[in-house]
Every structure is written in C-alpha cells, then in structure tokens.
Amino acid sequence: MLKFIDFRKWSPPRILVSGFAAIILIGAILLSMPFASADGTRLRFLDALFTATSATCVTGLAVVDTGTYFSTAGQLIILLLIQVGGLGFMTMGTLFALVLRKRISLKERLVLQEAMNQSSMEGIVRLIRKVFIYSLSIEVVGALLFTIRFSFDMPLGKAAYFGLFHAVSFFNNAGFDIFGHFRGLTAYVGDPLVNITSMLLIVLGGLGFIVISDLLEIKKNKRLSLQSKVVLSMTGTLIVVGAIVIFIFEFSNAKTLGSLNWGEKILAAFFQSITPRTAGTNTLDYTSLHQATLFFTVILMFIGASPGSTGGGIKTTTFATLIGAVVAMGRGREDIVMFRYRLGKDRIFKALTITMLSLALVIGVTMLLTTTEDQQFVKILFETTSAFGTVGLTAGLTPELSDFGRIVIALTMFAGRLGPLTLAYALGPKTEKELYRYPEGKITIG
C-alpha cells in the first residue's frame, strides 16, 4: 500500500533543500522550452538545468551566453529565478501569505529561521517585511541609475530593461549579465557611475538584511549589534586588502590593469576585490589575470559574503571567528573576544565545522574534476570555488565543461547556496539527545 509523504514531519533544513530543488526543476523545464531561446530551438535539458541551478543559487556561471542565446522570455525566467533564489522561496511565500493576511504557522517560522540563518524566531516575520522593503528599494534605485547611464548607449526602453535586469542580478549577487558574448562589464571598466552603482549593489546585497536594518535604525537603537560590527569591519578590511593585492599583482599586466590610467586602475582593483564576494560580474578579463591573482581571488570567493545575505561562501563572520581563535590561542587566552564580547564555544565549533565541510567539498570536487577535465589545475580550483561560493566568476572553463563536469558544478552550486551544514542536517538521520558523556581525554596538538 502506498504511503503519502507527511511534509509536516520534515525538518526545516529538509524543507529548504526540497524547496530549492523544486524551483530549480521548474526553472529548468521552462528554460528548455523553445520560447525561452532567441532562435526558437530547445536548449538541452542538462544545460537548462545548469542555468536554472546557477540562477536559483544566485551564482552566475553559464554554459550558454545569457545575452545572446535566451529570448526576452528566457531572460525574464532567469531574472525571476534570481529574485526567488536571492531572497529565498520561503521569504517569497511568506510575503504572499502576509498580503493575503494568512497566519504564519510555527513550522513556517522555524523554516524561515533556518533560511535566514537566525538564532531565534523572535521578530522573524517583521524581518521578512524589512527584507522585501529594503530589497525593492535598493533594486529600484540601482535600476534607475543604470537606466540613466545605459540610455546614452541604447534606446530608453532597452536601457530600462538592462537597468532592471542588472540591478536585480547584482543586488542578489547573481552575476548574470545580458551584454552578450560573456563580456560582463568589461566595456565599462573606466565608467564611474556603472562601477560605483554595481559595487554598492553587490556590497549591500552581501552585508545581510540584519546589518542593513541595524544601520538604518542606528539613530533609534543608538548602537550597532555585535553582528553588524563584525560584518562591517571584516567586509571593509577584505575589500581594502583585496584591492591593494590585486592592484599590485596586476599593475603591470598589459591585458588587465596595465593599459588603464591611474583612476581606472584603482576603480578596477576595487571592483575586482568586491565582485569575488559572491557577485560574479567583472570589468577585467579573468582569463588574462596572473595565476597569483586567480589564487588570491579563490580565497576571497571561499570567504564570501555575510550571514542572512544573498551571497555564499563560508561567510565573513565565520572567517572572523577563525581569525579570533588564532589570535586568542597566540596570546594564550581561552576566550575569543570581539568588540568586548566573548564568543560562546558553540559559535567556534560551528565556524570550524562549516569551514572544514566547505574545504572538503571544494577539495573533493577539484580533485574529481582534474580527472575528468583536461584543464589547468588553477582554473579548475577557481571554477569549483566560484560554484561553491555562488560567485559566478569564470576563468573560461564553464562553457568547456564535459556533461559530467556540468553535473558536478551544478551540485556544487546547490550545496554552496544552501550550505554544507544545512545539507548535512537535511540528508542525515534525525539526531537524538545524548544520554551520557565519555570521560575527557588528552592528545598532543601541534
């Protein structure tokens, strides 16, 4: 006798994983239809599945050129997947429920808590309202600024469409562009308005909605939370350090920064420092970067954005916790202290777990692809980390991947968007409370 699946008994992580998988499947079916392509032909289902995964997981890696291959309908489907994937399908569902004045159940609040990476359910529905308002406001302003600039290069209607698409894509840290021929923003490498608008959209999308809310309400609260202080300080540090390193490495490279004037060099260095924070768009040709720059970009992509944002990676707070642990151990202290607050042991264990699982995933996928793809190791590592961090930057490898490689990278994007820990909770057996503890033992470390 057939047994129906009781979704009410599913854990929040399992609901999240299943929900994202369902959205990707629906998106893949739509993108494989003839109306989604510019010439009316069907896109291979594997390539449609890859594109839908990349859009829903707000990555930006593409096996076909978004600007030339897809029709307007196909591009709008990708845009919708980006918006749903960036904000989260539970967030979108909650917004519809609020509009219809439907009560949000305890189970739904638990799933929202997991989706927004929050430690408690308190104020979770209020946060969802803020997420929608902040996202819509930022995307509208970004779209208007882009439209003004693009209107000098194309008809106003087309400029408005391009402005909307790229504002949504960049704020959600997706990295998709429709300029055609995988060019990204290379034609605007020295344009201050396009660069600054893009960078602001990327940074705001990557800070996390809690931090944005905290900044907007600073007059009311009189201070920033520890989360906001850590995120802002770490984000600022990574951007500045990244820009300096990229500027030094690429200063004399005639194919990247070498041919630009000083102002354009600085602008491009900052853009290339910000975009690995899971944005995926570019103003320089990444196939022409030095290997040292590519490897440094891998590190930035692995760290990624901040919790509760549209970005991926292990997150800035995780990286800050690891640095704090190293500093505390180096000074012979037991506690990690940040801004006069002590971090609990559970935060440290979680940071270590996330980092080790993420490293294992990146290393495992890279080793696997080196056996199936005839490409340089650095390029494979770059592409793998870009997929895990849901970045979307490419060293030119993605369109050349074998079918097996495309499946592996698609799964990596999926794991990177949801997080290895969430996947482990969703796919693993239900944990039970331990009834006893083992005696403490000691081993030599280091």
CSV table of C-alpha atoms in Angstrom, one decimal:
chain,number,residue,atom,x,y,z
A,1,MET,CA,0.0,0.0,0.0
A,2,LEU,CA,1.4,3.4,-0.9
A,3,LYS,CA,2.3,5.8,1.9
A,4,PHE,CA,2.0,9.5,1.3
A,5,ILE,CA,4.8,11.7,2.4
A,6,ASP,CA,4.0,13.7,5.5
A,7,PHE,CA,5.7,17.0,4.9
A,8,ARG,CA,4.6,18.3,8.3
A,9,LYS,CA,7.2,15.9,9.9
A,10,TRP,CA,10.1,17.2,7.7
A,11,SER,CA,12.8,19.3,9.4
A,12,PRO,CA,13.3,22.9,8.3
A,13,PRO,CA,16.6,22.0,6.5
A,14,ARG,CA,14.9,19.3,4.6
A,15,ILE,CA,12.1,21.6,3.5
A,16,LEU,CA,14.6,24.2,2.4
A,17,VAL,CA,16.6,21.7,0.3
A,18,SER,CA,13.5,20.2,-1.3
A,19,GLY,CA,12.0,23.7,-2.0
A,20,PHE,CA,15.1,24.9,-3.8
A,21,ALA,CA,15.4,21.6,-5.8
A,22,ALA,CA,11.7,22.0,-6.9
A,23,ILE,CA,12.2,25.6,-8.0
A,24,ILE,CA,15.4,24.6,-10.0
A,25,LEU,CA,13.5,21.8,-11.7
A,26,ILE,CA,10.6,24.1,-12.7
A,27,GLY,CA,13.1,26.6,-14.0
A,28,ALA,CA,14.9,24.0,-16.0
A,29,ILE,CA,11.7,22.8,-17.6
A,30,LEU,CA,10.8,26.4,-18.6
A,31,LEU,CA,14.3,27.2,-19.9
A,32,SER,CA,14.3,24.1,-22.1
A,33,MET,CA,11.2,25.2,-23.9
A,34,PRO,CA,11.5,26.7,-27.4
A,35,PHE,CA,10.1,30.1,-26.4
A,36,ALA,CA,13.0,30.6,-23.9
A,37,SER,CA,15.6,30.7,-26.7
A,38,ALA,CA,16.2,33.5,-29.1
A,39,ASP,CA,16.1,31.2,-32.2
A,40,GLY,CA,13.2,29.1,-31.0
A,41,THR,CA,15.3,25.9,-30.6
A,42,ARG,CA,15.2,23.7,-27.4
A,43,LEU,CA,18.1,24.1,-25.0
A,44,ARG,CA,19.5,20.7,-23.9
A,45,PHE,CA,17.8,19.8,-20.5
A,46,LEU,CA,21.2,19.4,-18.8
A,47,ASP,CA,22.2,22.9,-19.9
A,48,ALA,CA,18.8,24.3,-18.9
A,49,LEU,CA,19.2,22.5,-15.5
A,50,PHE,CA,22.7,24.0,-15.1
A,51,THR,CA,21.4,27.5,-15.9
A,52,ALA,CA,18.4,27.2,-13.6
A,53,THR,CA,20.6,26.0,-10.8
A,54,SER,CA,23.0,28.8,-11.4
A,55,ALA,CA,20.2,31.4,-11.3
A,56,THR,CA,18.3,30.0,-8.3
A,57,CYS,CA,21.6,29.6,-6.4
A,58,VAL,CA,22.4,33.2,-7.4
A,59,THR,CA,25.8,32.1,-8.9
A,60,GLY,CA,26.1,33.3,-12.5
A,61,LEU,CA,28.1,30.6,-14.1
A,62,ALA,CA,26.8,29.9,-17.6
A,63,VAL,CA,27.3,27.3,-20.2
A,64,VAL,CA,25.5,29.4,-22.9
A,65,ASP,CA,25.6,33.2,-23.2
A,66,THR,CA,22.6,34.7,-21.4
A,67,GLY,CA,22.5,37.9,-23.5
A,68,THR,CA,22.5,36.2,-27.0
A,69,TYR,CA,21.1,32.7,-26.5
A,70,PHE,CA,18.0,33.4,-24.5
A,71,SER,CA,14.9,35.3,-25.7
A,72,THR,CA,13.4,38.1,-23.5
A,73,ALA,CA,11.1,35.5,-22.0
A,74,GLY,CA,14.0,33.2,-21.2
A,75,GLN,CA,15.9,36.1,-19.6
A,76,LEU,CA,12.9,37.1,-17.5
A,77,ILE,CA,12.6,33.5,-16.3
A,78,ILE,CA,16.3,33.7,-15.2
A,79,LEU,CA,15.6,37.0,-13.5
A,80,LEU,CA,12.7,35.6,-11.6
A,81,LEU,CA,14.8,32.6,-10.5
A,82,ILE,CA,17.5,35.0,-9.3
A,83,GLN,CA,15.0,37.0,-7.3
A,84,VAL,CA,13.4,34.0,-5.7
A,85,GLY,CA,16.8,32.4,-5.1
A,86,GLY,CA,18.3,35.5,-3.7
A,87,LEU,CA,15.6,36.3,-1.2
A,88,GLY,CA,14.7,32.6,-0.6
A,89,PHE,CA,11.5,30.8,-1.6
A,90,MET,CA,10.2,30.8,2.0
A,91,THR,CA,10.7,34.6,2.1
A,92,MET,CA,8.7,35.0,-1.1
A,93,GLY,CA,6.0,32.6,0.1
A,94,THR,CA,5.7,34.5,3.4
A,95,LEU,CA,5.3,37.8,1.6
A,96,PHE,CA,2.3,36.3,-0.4
A,97,ALA,CA,0.9,35.0,2.9
A,98,LEU,CA,1.2,38.4,4.5
A,99,VAL,CA,-0.5,40.0,1.5
A,100,LEU,CA,-3.4,37.5,1.8
A,101,ARG,CA,-3.4,38.1,5.6
A,102,LYS,CA,-2.7,34.4,6.2
A,103,ARG,CA,-1.3,33.4,9.6
A,104,ILE,CA,2.3,32.3,9.7
A,105,SER,CA,2.5,28.9,11.5
A,106,LEU,CA,5.2,27.9,14.0
A,107,LYS,CA,6.5,25.4,11.5
A,108,GLU,CA,6.8,28.1,8.8
A,109,ARG,CA,8.6,30.4,11.3
A,110,LEU,CA,11.1,27.6,12.0
A,111,VAL,CA,11.8,27.2,8.3
A,112,LEU,CA,12.2,31.0,8.0
A,113,GLN,CA,14.6,31.0,10.9
A,114,GLU,CA,16.7,28.3,9.1
A,115,ALA,CA,16.5,30.1,5.8
A,116,MET,CA,17.6,33.5,7.2
A,117,ASN,CA,20.3,31.9,9.4
A,118,GLN,CA,18.8,33.3,12.6
A,119,SER,CA,19.5,32.1,16.1
A,120,SER,CA,15.8,32.6,17.2
A,121,MET,CA,12.3,33.0,15.8
A,122,GLU,CA,11.8,36.3,17.6
A,123,GLY,CA,10.8,39.0,15.1
A,124,ILE,CA,11.3,36.8,12.1
A,125,VAL,CA,8.1,37.8,10.3
A,126,ARG,CA,9.0,41.5,10.9
A,127,LEU,CA,12.4,40.9,9.4
A,128,ILE,CA,10.8,39.4,6.3
A,129,ARG,CA,8.8,42.6,5.8
A,130,LYS,CA,12.0,44.6,6.1
A,131,VAL,CA,13.8,42.3,3.6
A,132,PHE,CA,11.1,42.9,1.0
A,133,ILE,CA,11.1,46.7,1.5
A,134,TYR,CA,14.9,47.0,1.6
A,135,SER,CA,15.4,44.8,-1.5
A,136,LEU,CA,12.7,46.5,-3.6
A,137,SER,CA,14.0,50.0,-2.7
A,138,ILE,CA,17.7,49.2,-3.4
A,139,GLU,CA,16.9,47.4,-6.7
A,140,VAL,CA,14.7,50.3,-7.9
A,141,VAL,CA,17.3,52.9,-7.2
A,142,GLY,CA,20.0,50.8,-8.8
A,143,ALA,CA,17.8,50.2,-11.9
A,144,LEU,CA,17.2,53.9,-12.2
A,145,LEU,CA,20.9,54.8,-12.1
A,146,PHE,CA,21.7,52.0,-14.6
A,147,THR,CA,18.9,53.2,-16.9
A,148,ILE,CA,20.2,56.7,-16.9
A,149,ARG,CA,23.7,55.6,-17.9
A,150,PHE,CA,22.7,52.9,-20.4
A,151,SER,CA,20.3,55.4,-22.1
A,152,PHE,CA,23.3,57.1,-23.6
A,153,ASP,CA,24.3,53.8,-25.4
A,154,MET,CA,20.9,52.3,-26.3
A,155,PRO,CA,17.2,53.2,-26.7
A,156,LEU,CA,15.4,54.2,-23.5
A,157,GLY,CA,13.2,51.1,-23.3
A,158,LYS,CA,16.2,48.8,-23.8
A,159,ALA,CA,18.2,50.8,-21.2
A,160,ALA,CA,15.4,50.4,-18.7
A,161,TYR,CA,15.2,46.7,-19.3
A,162,PHE,CA,19.0,46.4,-19.0
A,163,GLY,CA,19.0,48.5,-15.9
A,164,LEU,CA,16.3,46.4,-14.1
A,165,PHE,CA,18.0,43.1,-15.1
A,166,HIS,CA,21.4,44.1,-13.8
A,167,ALA,CA,20.2,45.8,-10.7
A,168,VAL,CA,18.3,42.7,-9.6
A,169,SER,CA,21.2,40.4,-10.7
A,170,PHE,CA,23.9,42.4,-8.9
A,171,PHE,CA,22.0,43.1,-5.7
A,172,ASN,CA,21.2,39.4,-5.4
A,173,ASN,CA,24.9,38.7,-6.1
A,174,ALA,CA,24.0,36.6,-9.1
A,175,GLY,CA,26.5,37.8,-11.6
A,176,PHE,CA,24.3,37.2,-14.7
A,177,ASP,CA,24.5,39.9,-17.4
A,178,ILE,CA,22.9,40.3,-20.8
A,179,PHE,CA,25.5,42.4,-22.6
A,180,GLY,CA,26.4,39.3,-24.7
A,181,HIS,CA,29.4,37.2,-25.5
A,182,PHE,CA,30.4,36.6,-21.9
A,183,ARG,CA,31.7,40.2,-21.7
A,184,GLY,CA,30.4,41.2,-18.3
A,185,LEU,CA,31.0,44.9,-17.6
A,186,THR,CA,34.4,45.0,-19.4
A,187,ALA,CA,33.1,47.7,-21.7
A,188,TYR,CA,32.5,49.9,-18.6
A,189,VAL,CA,35.8,49.3,-16.9
A,190,GLY,CA,36.5,53.0,-16.5
A,191,ASP,CA,32.9,54.2,-16.1
A,192,PRO,CA,32.5,55.7,-12.5
A,193,LEU,CA,28.6,55.5,-12.4
A,194,VAL,CA,28.4,51.9,-13.6
A,195,ASN,CA,31.2,50.8,-11.4
A,196,ILE,CA,30.1,52.6,-8.2
A,197,THR,CA,26.5,51.6,-8.6
A,198,SER,CA,27.4,48.0,-9.2
A,199,MET,CA,29.8,47.9,-6.3
A,200,LEU,CA,27.2,49.4,-3.9
A,201,LEU,CA,24.5,46.9,-5.1
A,202,ILE,CA,26.9,44.0,-4.5
A,203,VAL,CA,28.1,45.2,-1.1
A,204,LEU,CA,24.6,45.9,0.1
A,205,GLY,CA,23.4,42.5,-1.1
A,206,GLY,CA,26.3,40.8,0.6
A,207,LEU,CA,26.1,42.6,4.0
A,208,GLY,CA,22.9,40.8,5.1
A,209,PHE,CA,19.5,42.2,5.8
A,210,ILE,CA,20.0,42.3,9.6
A,211,VAL,CA,23.1,44.6,9.1
A,212,ILE,CA,21.2,46.8,6.7
A,213,SER,CA,18.3,47.1,9.2
A,214,ASP,CA,20.8,47.8,12.0
A,215,LEU,CA,22.4,50.6,10.0
A,216,LEU,CA,19.0,52.2,9.1
A,217,GLU,CA,17.9,52.1,12.8
A,218,ILE,CA,21.1,53.2,14.4
A,219,LYS,CA,19.5,56.5,15.5
A,220,LYS,CA,16.8,54.7,17.3
A,221,ASN,CA,19.0,52.0,18.8
A,222,LYS,CA,22.0,54.3,19.5
A,223,ARG,CA,24.4,51.5,18.7
A,224,LEU,CA,25.2,48.6,16.3
A,225,SER,CA,24.9,45.0,17.3
A,226,LEU,CA,28.0,42.7,17.5
A,227,GLN,CA,26.9,41.0,14.3
A,228,SER,CA,26.9,44.3,12.4
A,229,LYS,CA,30.3,45.4,13.8
A,230,VAL,CA,32.0,42.2,12.9
A,231,VAL,CA,30.4,42.1,9.4
A,232,LEU,CA,31.2,45.7,8.6
A,233,SER,CA,34.8,45.6,9.9
A,234,MET,CA,35.6,42.3,8.1
A,235,THR,CA,33.9,43.4,4.9
A,236,GLY,CA,35.8,46.7,4.8
A,237,THR,CA,39.1,45.0,5.6
A,238,LEU,CA,38.6,42.4,2.9
A,239,ILE,CA,37.7,45.0,0.3
A,240,VAL,CA,40.7,47.3,1.0
A,241,VAL,CA,43.2,44.4,1.4
A,242,GLY,CA,41.8,42.7,-1.7
A,243,ALA,CA,42.0,45.9,-3.8
A,244,ILE,CA,45.7,46.5,-2.7
A,245,VAL,CA,46.8,43.0,-3.5
A,246,ILE,CA,45.0,42.9,-6.9
A,247,PHE,CA,46.4,46.4,-7.8
A,248,ILE,CA,50.0,45.2,-7.0
A,249,PHE,CA,49.7,41.8,-8.8
A,250,GLU,CA,48.0,43.2,-12.0
A,251,PHE,CA,49.6,46.7,-12.1
A,252,SER,CA,52.0,45.8,-15.0
A,253,ASN,CA,49.7,43.3,-16.8
A,254,ALA,CA,49.0,44.9,-20.2
A,255,LYS,CA,45.9,42.7,-20.6
A,256,THR,CA,44.3,43.9,-17.4
A,257,LEU,CA,45.3,46.9,-15.3
A,258,GLY,CA,48.4,47.8,-17.3
A,259,SER,CA,46.6,49.5,-20.2
A,260,LEU,CA,44.4,51.7,-17.9
A,261,ASN,CA,45.1,55.1,-16.4
A,262,TRP,CA,45.6,55.6,-12.6
A,263,GLY,CA,42.0,56.4,-11.9
A,264,GLU,CA,40.7,53.4,-13.9
A,265,LYS,CA,43.4,51.1,-12.3
A,266,ILE,CA,42.1,52.0,-8.8
A,267,LEU,CA,38.5,51.6,-9.8
A,268,ALA,CA,39.1,48.3,-11.5
A,269,ALA,CA,41.1,47.0,-8.5
A,270,PHE,CA,38.3,47.8,-6.1
A,271,PHE,CA,35.7,46.3,-8.4
A,272,GLN,CA,37.7,43.0,-8.7
A,273,SER,CA,38.1,43.0,-4.9
A,274,ILE,CA,34.4,43.3,-4.3
A,275,THR,CA,33.0,41.0,-7.0
A,276,PRO,CA,34.5,37.8,-5.6
A,277,ARG,CA,32.4,38.4,-2.6
A,278,THR,CA,29.9,36.2,-4.5
A,279,ALA,CA,28.8,38.8,-7.1
A,280,GLY,CA,30.3,37.2,-10.2
A,281,THR,CA,30.3,40.1,-12.6
A,282,ASN,CA,33.6,41.6,-13.9
A,283,THR,CA,35.2,44.6,-15.5
A,284,LEU,CA,38.5,42.8,-16.3
A,285,ASP,CA,39.0,39.6,-18.4
A,286,TYR,CA,39.7,36.9,-15.9
A,287,THR,CA,41.3,34.6,-18.5
A,288,SER,CA,44.1,37.2,-18.6
A,289,LEU,CA,44.8,37.5,-14.9
A,290,HIS,CA,48.1,36.3,-13.4
A,291,GLN,CA,47.8,32.9,-11.6
A,292,ALA,CA,48.7,34.6,-8.3
A,293,THR,CA,45.7,36.9,-8.7
A,294,LEU,CA,43.4,34.0,-9.6
A,295,PHE,CA,44.5,32.1,-6.5
A,296,PHE,CA,44.0,35.2,-4.3
A,297,THR,CA,40.5,35.6,-5.8
A,298,VAL,CA,39.9,31.9,-4.8
A,299,ILE,CA,40.5,32.9,-1.2
A,300,LEU,CA,38.1,35.8,-1.4
A,301,MET,CA,35.4,33.7,-3.1
A,302,PHE,CA,35.8,31.0,-0.4
A,303,ILE,CA,35.2,33.6,2.4
A,304,GLY,CA,32.2,35.0,0.5
A,305,ALA,CA,29.6,37.4,1.9
A,306,SER,CA,27.8,37.7,5.3
A,307,PRO,CA,25.1,35.6,7.0
A,308,GLY,CA,21.5,36.4,6.1
A,309,SER,CA,22.5,37.9,2.8
A,310,THR,CA,22.1,37.0,-0.9
A,311,GLY,CA,25.7,35.8,-1.0
A,312,GLY,CA,27.5,32.5,-0.4
A,313,GLY,CA,30.9,31.3,0.9
A,314,ILE,CA,31.7,30.3,4.5
A,315,LYS,CA,30.7,33.9,5.4
A,316,THR,CA,32.7,36.8,6.9
A,317,THR,CA,31.6,36.1,10.5
A,318,THR,CA,33.0,32.5,10.2
A,319,PHE,CA,36.3,33.8,8.9
A,320,ALA,CA,36.4,36.4,11.7
A,321,THR,CA,35.8,33.7,14.3
A,322,LEU,CA,38.6,31.6,12.9
A,323,ILE,CA,41.0,34.6,13.0
A,324,GLY,CA,39.8,35.4,16.5
A,325,ALA,CA,40.6,31.8,17.6
A,326,VAL,CA,44.1,32.1,16.1
A,327,VAL,CA,44.7,35.4,17.9
A,328,ALA,CA,43.3,34.1,21.2
A,329,MET,CA,45.5,30.9,21.0
A,330,GLY,CA,48.5,33.0,20.1
A,331,ARG,CA,48.0,35.2,23.1
A,332,GLY,CA,47.4,32.3,25.4
A,333,ARG,CA,43.7,33.2,26.1
A,334,GLU,CA,40.8,30.8,26.5
A,335,ASP,CA,38.1,33.2,25.1
A,336,ILE,CA,37.6,34.8,21.7
A,337,VAL,CA,36.8,38.4,22.3
A,338,MET,CA,35.3,40.8,19.7
A,339,PHE,CA,34.3,44.3,20.4
A,340,ARG,CA,34.3,43.5,24.2
A,341,TYR,CA,32.0,40.5,23.7
A,342,ARG,CA,33.1,36.9,24.4
A,343,LEU,CA,32.0,34.3,21.8
A,344,GLY,CA,30.4,31.1,23.0
A,345,LYS,CA,32.1,27.7,22.4
A,346,ASP,CA,29.2,26.6,20.2
A,347,ARG,CA,29.9,29.5,17.7
A,348,ILE,CA,33.5,28.4,17.5
A,349,PHE,CA,32.6,24.8,16.9
A,350,LYS,CA,30.1,25.8,14.2
A,351,ALA,CA,32.7,28.0,12.4
A,352,LEU,CA,35.2,25.2,12.4
A,353,THR,CA,32.6,22.7,11.2
A,354,ILE,CA,31.4,24.9,8.3
A,355,THR,CA,35.0,25.7,7.2
A,356,MET,CA,36.1,22.0,7.3
A,357,LEU,CA,33.0,20.8,5.4
A,358,SER,CA,33.4,23.6,2.9
A,359,LEU,CA,37.1,22.8,2.4
A,360,ALA,CA,36.3,19.1,2.0
A,361,LEU,CA,33.7,19.9,-0.7
A,362,VAL,CA,36.0,22.3,-2.7
A,363,ILE,CA,39.0,19.9,-2.5
A,364,GLY,CA,36.9,16.8,-3.3
A,365,VAL,CA,35.2,18.5,-6.3
A,366,THR,CA,38.5,19.9,-7.6
A,367,MET,CA,40.2,16.5,-7.4
A,368,LEU,CA,37.3,14.9,-9.2
A,369,LEU,CA,37.3,17.5,-12.0
A,370,THR,CA,41.0,17.2,-12.5
A,371,THR,CA,40.5,13.6,-13.6
A,372,THR,CA,37.6,14.4,-16.0
A,373,GLU,CA,38.5,17.8,-17.4
A,374,ASP,CA,41.7,18.5,-19.4
A,375,GLN,CA,42.3,21.9,-17.9
A,376,GLN,CA,44.9,23.7,-15.7
A,377,PHE,CA,44.6,23.0,-12.0
A,378,VAL,CA,44.2,26.7,-11.1
A,379,LYS,CA,41.3,27.1,-13.5
A,380,ILE,CA,39.5,24.0,-12.1
A,381,LEU,CA,40.1,25.2,-8.5
A,382,PHE,CA,38.9,28.7,-9.5
A,383,GLU,CA,35.7,27.4,-11.1
A,384,THR,CA,35.0,25.0,-8.2
A,385,THR,CA,35.4,27.7,-5.6
A,386,SER,CA,33.3,30.1,-7.7
A,387,ALA,CA,30.5,27.5,-7.8
A,388,PHE,CA,30.7,26.7,-4.1
A,389,GLY,CA,30.8,30.4,-3.1
A,390,THR,CA,27.9,31.1,-5.6
A,391,VAL,CA,30.1,33.7,-7.1
A,392,GLY,CA,29.8,33.1,-10.9
A,393,LEU,CA,33.3,34.4,-11.9
A,394,THR,CA,34.9,32.2,-14.5
A,395,ALA,CA,38.3,31.7,-15.9
A,396,GLY,CA,36.7,30.5,-19.2
A,397,LEU,CA,36.2,26.9,-18.1
A,398,THR,CA,32.5,26.6,-17.6
A,399,PRO,CA,31.4,26.6,-21.3
A,400,GLU,CA,34.0,23.9,-22.0
A,401,LEU,CA,33.0,21.5,-19.2
A,402,SER,CA,32.0,18.0,-20.1
A,403,ASP,CA,28.5,16.8,-19.2
A,404,PHE,CA,29.8,15.1,-16.1
A,405,GLY,CA,31.7,18.3,-15.1
A,406,ARG,CA,28.5,20.3,-15.6
A,407,ILE,CA,26.5,18.0,-13.3
A,408,VAL,CA,29.3,18.2,-10.6
A,409,ILE,CA,29.5,22.0,-10.8
A,410,ALA,CA,25.7,22.3,-10.6
A,411,LEU,CA,25.6,20.1,-7.5
A,412,THR,CA,28.4,22.3,-6.0
A,413,MET,CA,26.4,25.4,-6.6
A,414,PHE,CA,23.4,23.8,-4.9
A,415,ALA,CA,25.5,22.8,-1.9
A,416,GLY,CA,27.1,26.2,-1.8
A,417,ARG,CA,23.8,28.1,-1.8
A,418,LEU,CA,22.2,26.0,1.0
A,419,GLY,CA,25.4,25.5,2.9
A,420,PRO,CA,27.1,22.2,3.6
A,421,LEU,CA,25.8,22.2,7.2
A,422,THR,CA,22.2,22.6,6.1
A,423,LEU,CA,22.6,19.8,3.6
A,424,ALA,CA,24.1,17.6,6.3
A,425,TYR,CA,21.2,18.2,8.6
A,426,ALA,CA,18.7,17.7,5.8
A,427,LEU,CA,20.2,14.4,4.4
A,428,GLY,CA,21.4,12.9,7.7
A,429,PRO,CA,19.4,10.9,10.2
A,430,LYS,CA,17.5,12.6,12.9
A,431,THR,CA,19.8,13.3,15.8
A,432,GLU,CA,18.9,12.2,19.3
A,433,LYS,CA,19.9,13.7,22.6
A,434,GLU,CA,23.0,12.0,24.1
A,435,LEU,CA,22.2,10.3,27.4
A,436,TYR,CA,25.8,10.1,28.6
A,437,ARG,CA,29.2,11.6,28.1
A,438,TYR,CA,32.6,9.9,27.7
A,439,PRO,CA,35.5,10.7,30.1
A,440,GLU,CA,37.8,13.5,28.9
A,441,GLY,CA,41.0,12.5,27.2
A,442,LYS,CA,44.1,14.5,26.1
A,443,ILE,CA,46.1,14.4,22.9
A,444,THR,CA,49.1,16.4,21.8
A,445,ILE,CA,48.2,19.2,19.3
A,446,GLY,CA,50.8,20.8,17.0
